[in-house]
Short mmCIF file of C-alpha atoms and ligand atoms in Angstrom, two decimals:
data_model
loop_
_atom_site.label_atom_id
_atom_site.label_comp_id
_atom_site.label_asym_id
_atom_site.label_seq_id
_atom_site.Cartn_x
_atom_site.Cartn_y
_atom_site.Cartn_z
CA MET T 28 101.65 150.43 185.74
CA HIS T 29 101.11 146.73 186.32
CA ILE T 30 98.68 143.95 185.40
CA THR T 31 95.87 143.55 187.94
CA GLY T 32 93.70 140.84 186.41
CA VAL T 33 93.37 138.38 183.51
CA ARG T 34 89.92 137.00 182.66
CA CYS T 35 88.46 134.93 179.83
CA ILE T 36 85.01 135.95 178.54
CA LEU T 37 82.98 133.34 176.66
CA THR T 38 80.10 134.38 174.41
CA ALA T 39 78.25 133.18 171.30
CA PRO T 40 76.44 136.09 169.61
CA ALA T 41 76.45 134.36 166.20
CA GLY T 42 75.87 130.80 167.43
CA VAL T 43 79.62 130.09 167.47
CA GLY T 44 81.44 129.99 170.81
CA LEU T 45 84.11 132.71 171.16
CA ALA T 46 86.73 133.40 173.85
CA VAL T 47 88.13 136.86 174.53
CA VAL T 48 90.76 137.58 177.17
CA LYS T 49 90.63 140.84 179.09
CA VAL T 50 93.86 142.02 180.75
CA ALA T 51 93.21 144.75 183.34
CA THR T 52 95.87 147.20 184.55
CA SER T 53 96.47 149.45 187.54
CA GLU T 54 95.69 152.49 185.32
CA PRO T 55 92.00 153.27 185.85
CA GLY T 56 89.98 152.25 182.78
CA LEU T 57 93.00 150.87 180.88
CA TYR T 58 92.63 147.25 179.70
CA GLY T 59 93.37 145.18 176.63
CA LEU T 60 91.46 142.52 174.71
CA GLY T 61 92.75 139.47 172.86
CA CYS T 62 91.23 136.57 170.93
CA ALA T 63 91.64 133.12 172.52
CA THR T 64 88.99 131.30 170.50
CA PHE T 65 89.51 127.55 170.20
CA THR T 66 85.82 126.99 169.69
CA GLN T 67 85.86 123.21 170.11
CA ARG T 68 87.60 123.41 173.54
CA LEU T 69 86.71 126.81 175.02
CA LEU T 70 86.48 125.74 178.65
CA ALA T 71 89.98 124.27 178.58
CA VAL T 72 91.35 127.59 177.29
CA ARG T 73 89.51 129.51 180.02
CA THR T 74 91.02 127.24 182.67
CA VAL T 75 94.55 127.93 181.38
CA VAL T 76 93.89 131.70 181.29
CA GLU T 77 92.25 132.07 184.68
CA ASP T 78 93.83 129.32 186.77
CA TYR T 79 97.39 129.46 185.42
CA LEU T 80 98.08 132.72 183.56
CA GLU T 81 96.38 135.20 185.86
CA PRO T 82 98.52 134.20 188.90
CA LEU T 83 101.62 134.25 186.68
CA LEU T 84 100.94 137.74 185.31
CA VAL T 85 99.41 139.86 188.07
CA GLY T 86 101.92 142.52 189.16
CA ARG T 87 103.95 142.44 185.91
CA ASP T 88 104.58 145.34 183.52
CA PRO T 89 102.17 144.98 180.54
CA HIS T 90 104.60 146.87 178.28
CA ARG T 91 107.03 143.94 178.20
CA ILE T 92 105.19 142.02 175.49
CA GLU T 93 108.07 139.90 174.18
CA ASP T 94 109.26 138.98 177.66
CA ILE T 95 105.74 138.03 178.78
CA TRP T 96 105.21 136.03 175.58
CA GLN T 97 108.38 133.99 176.28
CA LEU T 98 107.43 133.66 179.95
CA ILE T 99 104.03 132.16 179.17
CA TYR T 100 105.40 130.04 176.32
CA GLN T 101 107.93 128.38 178.59
CA ASN T 102 106.05 128.37 181.86
CA ALA T 103 104.31 125.00 181.43
CA TYR T 104 107.57 123.38 180.23
CA TRP T 105 105.54 121.53 177.54
CA ARG T 106 104.77 124.04 174.80
CA ASN T 107 102.51 124.73 171.84
CA GLY T 108 99.23 123.04 170.98
CA PRO T 109 95.90 124.80 170.45
CA ILE T 110 94.86 125.14 174.11
CA LEU T 111 98.07 126.72 175.40
CA ASN T 112 98.57 128.81 172.27
CA ASN T 113 95.04 130.25 172.36
CA ALA T 114 95.43 131.20 176.02
CA LEU T 115 98.80 132.80 175.17
CA SER T 116 97.24 134.64 172.22
CA GLY T 117 94.50 136.09 174.40
CA VAL T 118 97.13 137.71 176.62
CA ASP T 119 99.50 138.66 173.79
CA GLN T 120 96.86 140.45 171.73
CA ALA T 121 95.58 142.21 174.86
CA LEU T 122 99.11 143.50 175.63
CA TRP T 123 99.44 144.92 172.08
CA ASP T 124 96.02 146.52 172.58
CA ILE T 125 97.19 148.10 175.84
CA LYS T 126 100.42 149.36 174.28
CA GLY T 127 98.46 151.03 171.48
CA LYS T 128 96.08 152.64 173.95
CA VAL T 129 98.97 154.01 176.02
CA ALA T 130 100.66 155.35 172.87
CA GLY T 131 97.37 156.74 171.55
CA LEU T 132 98.03 154.89 168.26
CA PRO T 133 96.19 152.15 166.36
CA LEU T 134 98.04 148.84 166.27
CA PHE T 135 98.87 149.19 162.57
CA GLU T 136 101.04 152.21 163.47
CA LEU T 137 102.95 150.21 166.09
CA LEU T 138 103.54 147.49 163.48
CA GLY T 139 105.32 149.90 161.14
CA GLY T 140 102.42 151.74 159.53
CA LYS T 141 100.16 150.91 156.62
CA VAL T 142 101.47 149.67 153.30
CA ARG T 143 97.88 149.54 151.98
CA GLU T 144 94.67 151.25 153.03
CA GLY T 145 92.55 148.12 153.22
CA ALA T 146 93.03 144.36 153.03
CA ALA T 147 91.52 142.49 150.07
CA ALA T 148 89.11 139.91 151.44
CA TYR T 149 87.58 136.75 150.06
CA ALA T 150 84.07 135.58 150.81
CA HIS T 151 82.47 132.15 150.55
CA ALA T 152 80.25 131.00 147.69
CA ASP T 153 78.48 127.75 148.42
CA GLY T 154 75.90 125.73 146.52
CA ARG T 155 74.42 122.30 145.96
CA ASP T 156 75.43 122.30 142.28
CA PRO T 157 77.78 124.31 140.03
CA GLN T 158 74.99 126.67 138.93
CA GLU T 159 74.11 127.57 142.52
CA VAL T 160 77.78 128.25 143.25
CA LEU T 161 78.01 130.41 140.13
CA ASP T 162 74.96 132.43 141.25
CA ALA T 163 76.57 132.93 144.66
CA VAL T 164 79.85 134.05 143.02
CA LEU T 165 77.96 136.57 140.90
CA ARG T 166 76.21 138.00 143.97
CA LEU T 167 79.54 138.39 145.76
CA ARG T 168 81.08 140.04 142.67
CA GLU T 169 78.18 142.52 142.76
CA ALA T 170 79.03 143.22 146.41
CA GLY T 171 82.58 144.11 145.34
CA PHE T 172 84.54 140.90 146.00
CA GLU T 173 87.36 140.22 143.56
CA HIS T 174 88.21 136.95 145.36
CA VAL T 175 85.69 134.20 146.09
CA ARG T 176 86.08 130.77 147.67
CA CYS T 177 83.91 128.23 145.83
CA GLN T 178 82.59 125.07 147.50
CA LEU T 179 80.05 122.42 146.55
CA ASP T 180 77.99 121.44 149.60
CA GLY T 181 80.31 123.14 152.09
CA TYR T 182 83.29 120.87 152.32
CA GLY T 183 81.54 118.29 150.18
CA GLY T 184 79.87 116.12 152.78
CA HIS T 185 76.37 115.41 153.93
CA ALA T 186 74.99 114.81 157.39
CA GLY T 187 73.05 111.62 157.70
CA PRO T 188 73.21 107.88 157.28
CA ALA T 189 76.05 106.07 155.53
CA LEU T 190 76.24 106.59 151.77
CA ARG T 191 76.69 102.87 151.18
CA GLY T 192 78.73 100.16 152.82
CA PRO T 193 78.27 97.92 155.83
CA THR T 194 74.90 97.76 157.51
CA ASP T 195 74.52 99.42 160.91
CA ALA T 196 77.28 101.91 160.10
CA GLN T 197 77.89 104.57 162.76
CA PRO T 198 76.07 107.90 162.43
CA GLY T 199 78.20 110.78 161.20
CA GLN T 200 78.89 113.34 158.52
CA TYR T 201 79.54 111.03 155.59
CA TYR T 202 81.49 112.03 152.51
CA ASP T 203 82.84 110.26 149.45
CA ARG T 204 86.36 111.30 148.47
CA ALA T 205 86.13 110.26 144.81
CA ALA T 206 82.75 111.92 144.25
CA TYR T 207 84.04 115.04 145.99
CA ALA T 208 87.21 115.32 143.86
CA HIS T 209 85.28 114.73 140.66
CA GLY T 210 82.68 117.33 141.67
CA VAL T 211 85.33 119.99 142.32
CA THR T 212 86.89 119.62 138.88
CA GLY T 213 83.43 119.90 137.29
CA LEU T 214 82.65 122.92 139.42
CA PHE T 215 85.69 124.90 138.24
CA GLU T 216 85.12 123.85 134.63
CA HIS T 217 81.66 125.38 134.86
CA LEU T 218 82.79 128.50 136.73
CA ARG T 219 85.62 129.34 134.32
CA ALA T 220 83.40 128.66 131.27
CA GLU T 221 80.84 131.14 132.61
CA LEU T 222 83.09 133.72 134.32
CA GLY T 223 86.27 133.68 132.29
CA PHE T 224 89.56 134.27 134.07
CA GLY T 225 88.79 137.69 135.61
CA PRO T 226 87.58 136.69 139.09
CA GLN T 227 90.05 135.16 141.52
CA LEU T 228 88.69 131.78 142.62
CA LEU T 229 89.79 129.76 145.66
CA HIS T 230 88.92 126.34 147.02
CA ASP T 231 89.34 124.60 150.40
CA VAL T 232 89.92 120.82 150.24
CA HIS T 233 89.80 120.75 154.06
CA GLU T 234 92.33 117.86 154.04
CA ARG T 235 89.66 115.44 152.79
CA LEU T 236 91.65 113.52 150.18
CA ALA T 237 94.15 110.70 150.24
CA PRO T 238 97.56 112.27 149.52
CA ILE T 239 97.99 110.99 145.96
CA ASP T 240 94.46 112.15 145.08
CA ALA T 241 95.37 115.60 146.37
CA VAL T 242 98.37 115.60 144.02
CA ARG T 243 96.07 114.69 141.15
CA LEU T 244 93.46 117.31 142.06
CA ALA T 245 96.07 120.11 142.13
CA LYS T 246 97.17 118.95 138.65
CA GLU T 247 93.62 118.69 137.28
CA LEU T 248 92.73 122.15 138.56
CA GLU T 249 95.79 123.79 136.97
CA PRO T 250 93.95 124.92 133.80
CA PHE T 251 91.40 126.80 135.93
CA ARG T 252 94.10 129.00 137.52
CA LEU T 253 92.98 129.13 141.12
CA PHE T 254 94.17 131.96 143.35
CA PHE T 255 94.92 129.13 145.73
CA LEU T 256 94.00 125.57 146.63
CA GLU T 257 93.73 125.34 150.40
CA ASP T 258 94.67 122.42 152.62
CA PRO T 259 94.96 119.79 149.88
CA LEU T 260 96.87 117.78 152.52
CA ALA T 261 96.68 117.33 156.26
CA PRO T 262 99.67 118.63 158.27
CA GLU T 263 100.52 114.98 158.95
CA ASP T 264 100.88 114.37 155.19
CA GLN T 265 102.88 117.48 154.37
CA ASP T 266 105.80 115.55 152.83
CA TRP T 267 103.48 114.96 149.85
CA LEU T 268 103.67 118.68 149.04
CA ARG T 269 106.83 117.95 147.08
CA GLY T 270 104.72 115.73 144.81
CA ILE T 271 102.23 118.54 144.26
CA ARG T 272 105.08 120.91 143.39
CA GLN T 273 106.53 118.47 140.87
CA GLN T 274 103.17 118.02 139.15
CA SER T 275 101.48 121.41 138.99
CA THR T 276 101.66 125.17 139.34
CA THR T 277 98.37 125.42 141.27
CA PRO T 278 99.18 127.79 144.17
CA ILE T 279 98.92 126.07 147.53
CA ALA T 280 97.68 127.57 150.83
CA MET T 281 98.14 125.80 154.13
CA GLY T 282 98.36 126.46 157.84
CA GLU T 283 95.05 126.90 159.67
CA LEU T 284 95.77 123.74 161.68
CA PHE T 285 99.36 124.63 162.53
CA THR T 286 100.15 125.03 166.22
CA HIS T 287 103.91 124.37 166.25
CA PRO T 288 106.70 126.33 164.50
CA LEU T 289 108.17 123.16 162.99
CA GLU T 290 104.94 122.69 161.03
CA TRP T 291 105.59 125.77 158.89
CA ARG T 292 109.35 126.22 158.84
CA ALA T 293 110.31 123.72 156.13
CA LEU T 294 107.22 124.53 154.07
CA ILE T 295 108.30 128.16 153.83
CA VAL T 296 112.04 127.67 153.54
CA GLU T 297 111.65 125.01 150.83
CA ARG T 298 108.93 127.07 149.10
CA LEU T 299 106.46 124.19 149.21
CA ILE T 300 103.50 126.51 149.81
CA ASP T 301 102.54 129.89 148.36
CA PHE T 302 100.31 131.18 151.18
CA VAL T 303 100.66 130.59 154.90
CA ARG T 304 97.23 130.80 156.46
CA VAL T 305 97.67 130.28 160.17
CA HIS T 306 94.89 130.94 162.65
CA ILE T 307 96.67 133.65 164.64
CA SER T 308 95.29 132.67 168.05
CA ASP T 309 96.34 129.05 167.40
CA ILE T 310 99.99 130.01 167.02
CA GLY T 311 100.06 132.25 170.11
CA GLY T 312 99.03 135.72 168.92
CA ILE T 313 100.38 138.78 167.16
CA THR T 314 103.97 138.38 168.42
CA PRO T 315 104.63 135.05 166.61
CA ALA T 316 102.45 136.08 163.63
CA ARG T 317 104.73 139.07 162.92
CA LYS T 318 107.79 136.82 163.02
CA LEU T 319 106.10 134.27 160.76
CA ALA T 320 105.15 136.97 158.24
CA ALA T 321 108.74 138.20 158.19
CA LEU T 322 110.08 134.67 157.65
CA ALA T 323 107.58 134.13 154.82
CA GLU T 324 108.53 137.44 153.20
CA ALA T 325 112.14 136.32 152.91
CA PHE T 326 111.02 133.29 150.88
CA GLY T 327 108.35 134.86 148.67
CA VAL T 328 105.47 133.26 150.57
CA ARG T 329 102.36 135.41 151.16
CA THR T 330 100.03 135.59 154.16
CA ALA T 331 96.37 134.53 154.13
CA PHE T 332 95.44 134.56 157.81
CA HIS T 333 92.53 132.31 158.75
CA GLY T 334 89.30 134.27 159.20
CA PRO T 335 86.36 131.90 159.80
CA GLY T 336 83.36 132.46 162.08
CA ASP T 337 85.28 130.88 164.94
CA VAL T 338 87.65 133.84 165.19
CA SER T 339 86.20 136.55 167.47
CA PRO T 340 85.86 140.08 166.05
CA VAL T 341 88.85 140.89 168.30
CA GLY T 342 90.84 138.26 166.40
CA HIS T 343 89.57 139.59 163.06
CA ALA T 344 90.79 143.03 164.15
CA ALA T 345 94.26 141.58 164.85
CA ASN T 346 94.23 139.91 161.40
CA VAL T 347 93.41 143.15 159.62
CA HIS T 348 95.95 145.29 161.53
CA LEU T 349 98.62 142.82 160.41
CA ASP T 350 97.22 142.60 156.86
CA VAL T 351 97.59 146.32 156.22
CA THR T 352 101.18 146.41 157.48
CA VAL T 353 102.69 143.24 156.04
CA SER T 354 104.26 143.76 152.61
CA ASN T 355 103.87 140.08 151.65
CA PHE T 356 100.14 140.10 152.40
CA GLY T 357 98.20 137.81 150.08
CA ILE T 358 94.51 137.79 151.02
CA GLN T 359 92.24 137.86 154.07
CA GLU T 360 89.44 135.34 154.59
CA PHE T 361 86.36 137.12 155.86
CA THR T 362 83.18 135.82 157.47
CA PRO T 363 80.39 138.41 157.78
CA PHE T 364 79.45 139.60 161.30
CA ASN T 365 75.77 139.45 162.24
CA ASP T 366 74.12 142.36 164.10
CA ALA T 367 74.58 140.74 167.50
CA LEU T 368 78.35 140.41 166.93
CA THR T 369 78.77 144.04 165.91
CA GLU T 370 76.75 145.15 168.94
CA VAL T 371 78.74 143.02 171.38
CA PHE T 372 82.05 144.06 169.75
CA PRO T 373 81.89 147.75 168.77
CA GLY T 374 84.84 148.80 166.58
CA ALA T 375 85.12 145.55 164.57
CA PRO T 376 86.91 145.86 161.20
CA GLU T 377 84.69 147.23 158.46
CA LEU T 378 84.07 145.62 155.10
CA ARG T 379 83.54 147.88 152.10
CA GLU T 380 83.47 146.66 148.49
CA GLY T 381 85.57 143.57 149.16
CA TYR T 382 88.17 145.31 151.34
CA LEU T 383 88.57 145.21 155.12
CA TYR T 384 89.58 148.29 157.09
CA PRO T 385 90.91 148.27 160.66
CA SER T 386 89.58 150.74 163.21
CA ALA T 387 91.83 153.80 163.60
CA ALA T 388 91.11 154.00 167.35
CA PRO T 389 94.10 153.26 169.66
CA GLY T 390 95.24 149.65 170.05
CA LEU T 391 93.11 147.03 168.31
CA GLY T 392 90.36 149.65 168.24
CA ILE T 393 87.68 147.20 169.33
CA ASP T 394 85.77 146.80 172.58
CA ILE T 395 83.43 144.29 174.20
CA ASP T 396 80.09 145.06 175.82
CA GLU T 397 80.23 142.49 178.60
CA ASP T 398 76.59 142.86 179.66
CA LEU T 399 75.46 142.21 176.11
CA ALA T 400 77.97 139.36 175.70
CA ALA T 401 76.42 137.67 178.75
CA ARG T 402 73.08 137.56 176.92
CA TYR T 403 74.58 135.05 174.45
CA PRO T 404 75.71 132.21 176.72
CA LEU T 405 77.49 129.27 175.15
CA HIS T 406 75.19 126.37 175.73
CA ALA T 407 72.00 128.05 174.60
CA ASN T 408 73.56 129.34 171.41
CA VAL T 409 76.18 127.02 170.03
CA ALA T 410 74.74 124.86 167.27
CA GLN T 411 77.81 122.67 166.82
CA PHE T 412 77.52 121.17 170.32
CA ARG T 413 74.87 118.54 170.77
CA GLU T 414 74.57 117.59 174.45
CA GLY T 415 78.04 118.99 175.07
CA VAL T 416 79.65 117.02 172.23
CA VAL T 417 81.05 118.46 168.98
CA ASP T 418 79.16 116.91 166.14
CA TRP T 419 80.49 118.18 162.82
CA THR T 420 84.00 116.81 163.33
CA GLN T 421 82.62 113.24 163.39
CA SER T 422 83.10 112.61 159.68
CA ARG T 423 83.16 109.20 158.04
CA LEU T 424 84.00 107.63 154.71
CA PRO T 425 81.36 105.54 152.89
CA ASP T 426 82.45 102.34 154.61
CA GLY T 427 82.03 103.94 158.03
CA THR T 428 85.70 104.71 158.72
CA LEU T 429 86.21 107.87 160.76
CA ALA T 430 87.93 110.54 158.65
CA ARG T 431 89.16 114.12 158.96
CA PRO T 432 86.30 116.64 158.84
O1 KDG E 30 86.69 125.26 163.43
C1 KDG E 30 87.22 124.92 162.18
C2 KDG E 30 86.94 126.01 161.14
O2 KDG E 30 87.56 127.19 161.51
C3 KDG E 30 87.40 125.60 159.75
O3 KDG E 30 86.69 124.46 159.36
C4 KDG E 30 87.17 126.71 158.73
O4 KDG E 30 88.53 125.61 157.11
C5 KDG E 30 88.01 126.61 157.50
C6 KDG E 30 88.26 127.84 156.72
O5 KDG E 30 89.09 127.79 155.82
O6 KDG E 30 87.63 128.87 157.02
MG1 MG E 31 90.13 126.01 155.68
#
């Protein structure tokens, strides 16, 4: 058996651009699928997959996953980064899918077998004020979620003109760091007063604060006993994690922006974070994610793989297969699939009462209906692109300074 083709399929059934790699083999009808979704730069990923990886891989034995992973990783000489890693992930996940199909076993069996039947998931509660967030939490509790991420106004910004500051400020998604931090503390005060300490509450700072303000927020939130506080710091500011550790016991989750092994190594080995939440396709697929989970296990750090809407259902399937096999699993972020997504991707993981279950079909257990996928082309469906330009990442502080989204 050998690889006969490597293609990258782009589709947007839920209004978010997704990339899925299909690796075809010489065995009739045998192929694998892998998530390669870097939604802000999909065309660049497709170029790497189809112009560089297909010629490199055609004719090779798809069973040699580790060897092919190293081959792709080193082939461009310069390594890592979201474009190369997503392309690599698309192939890597597809090879695991193929291996499972050949063995007649679901991926979770190849990874050592289940240590739990389903993966606990968290959902998102959002609102314009603390009461609206509380109502959303209560609805999610009704639906069976033990864990809920709570946000005021998404990540706390607003689209529109400058909040205050110089005249003729640039357009953008303006936010005020001080108002945001103050709002979050008030939010959790309200939620704990109304809910008590039963529900597990999470929050994503989305790297919006100045480092010292992130240290203070982690300290101020300590009485509200979060399950975790996510991305209080940008990867570039990670040395400030030591300050957070010295000041509070608020559990810290980090990693969705990591694309290089040196970004997580010290954080795990020095126990500066409690949850590592990489976006699996951004680190190069299942092969490095298994190694990362094993490293984290040795240091008491749990996994919380990134699961936003810009992971394809194929990527969500990879997350959940890992979740049910990793003993140091912490939590799985989940974004609901709309009807179009479940039709385009039959076999997606199922959510029941706050837990996610992987398909028991061989490999990743998920397929793609390519004819249906073609009915959701990128440009017609992707809300975040305005005239080909990504809009929501153009965030600004009140004085007009460009800031992290
Ligand atoms: O494209 C970026 C999103 O995936 C990110 O903003 C979502 O922070 C996120 C999260 O925790 O889901
Ligand atoms: Mg996040």
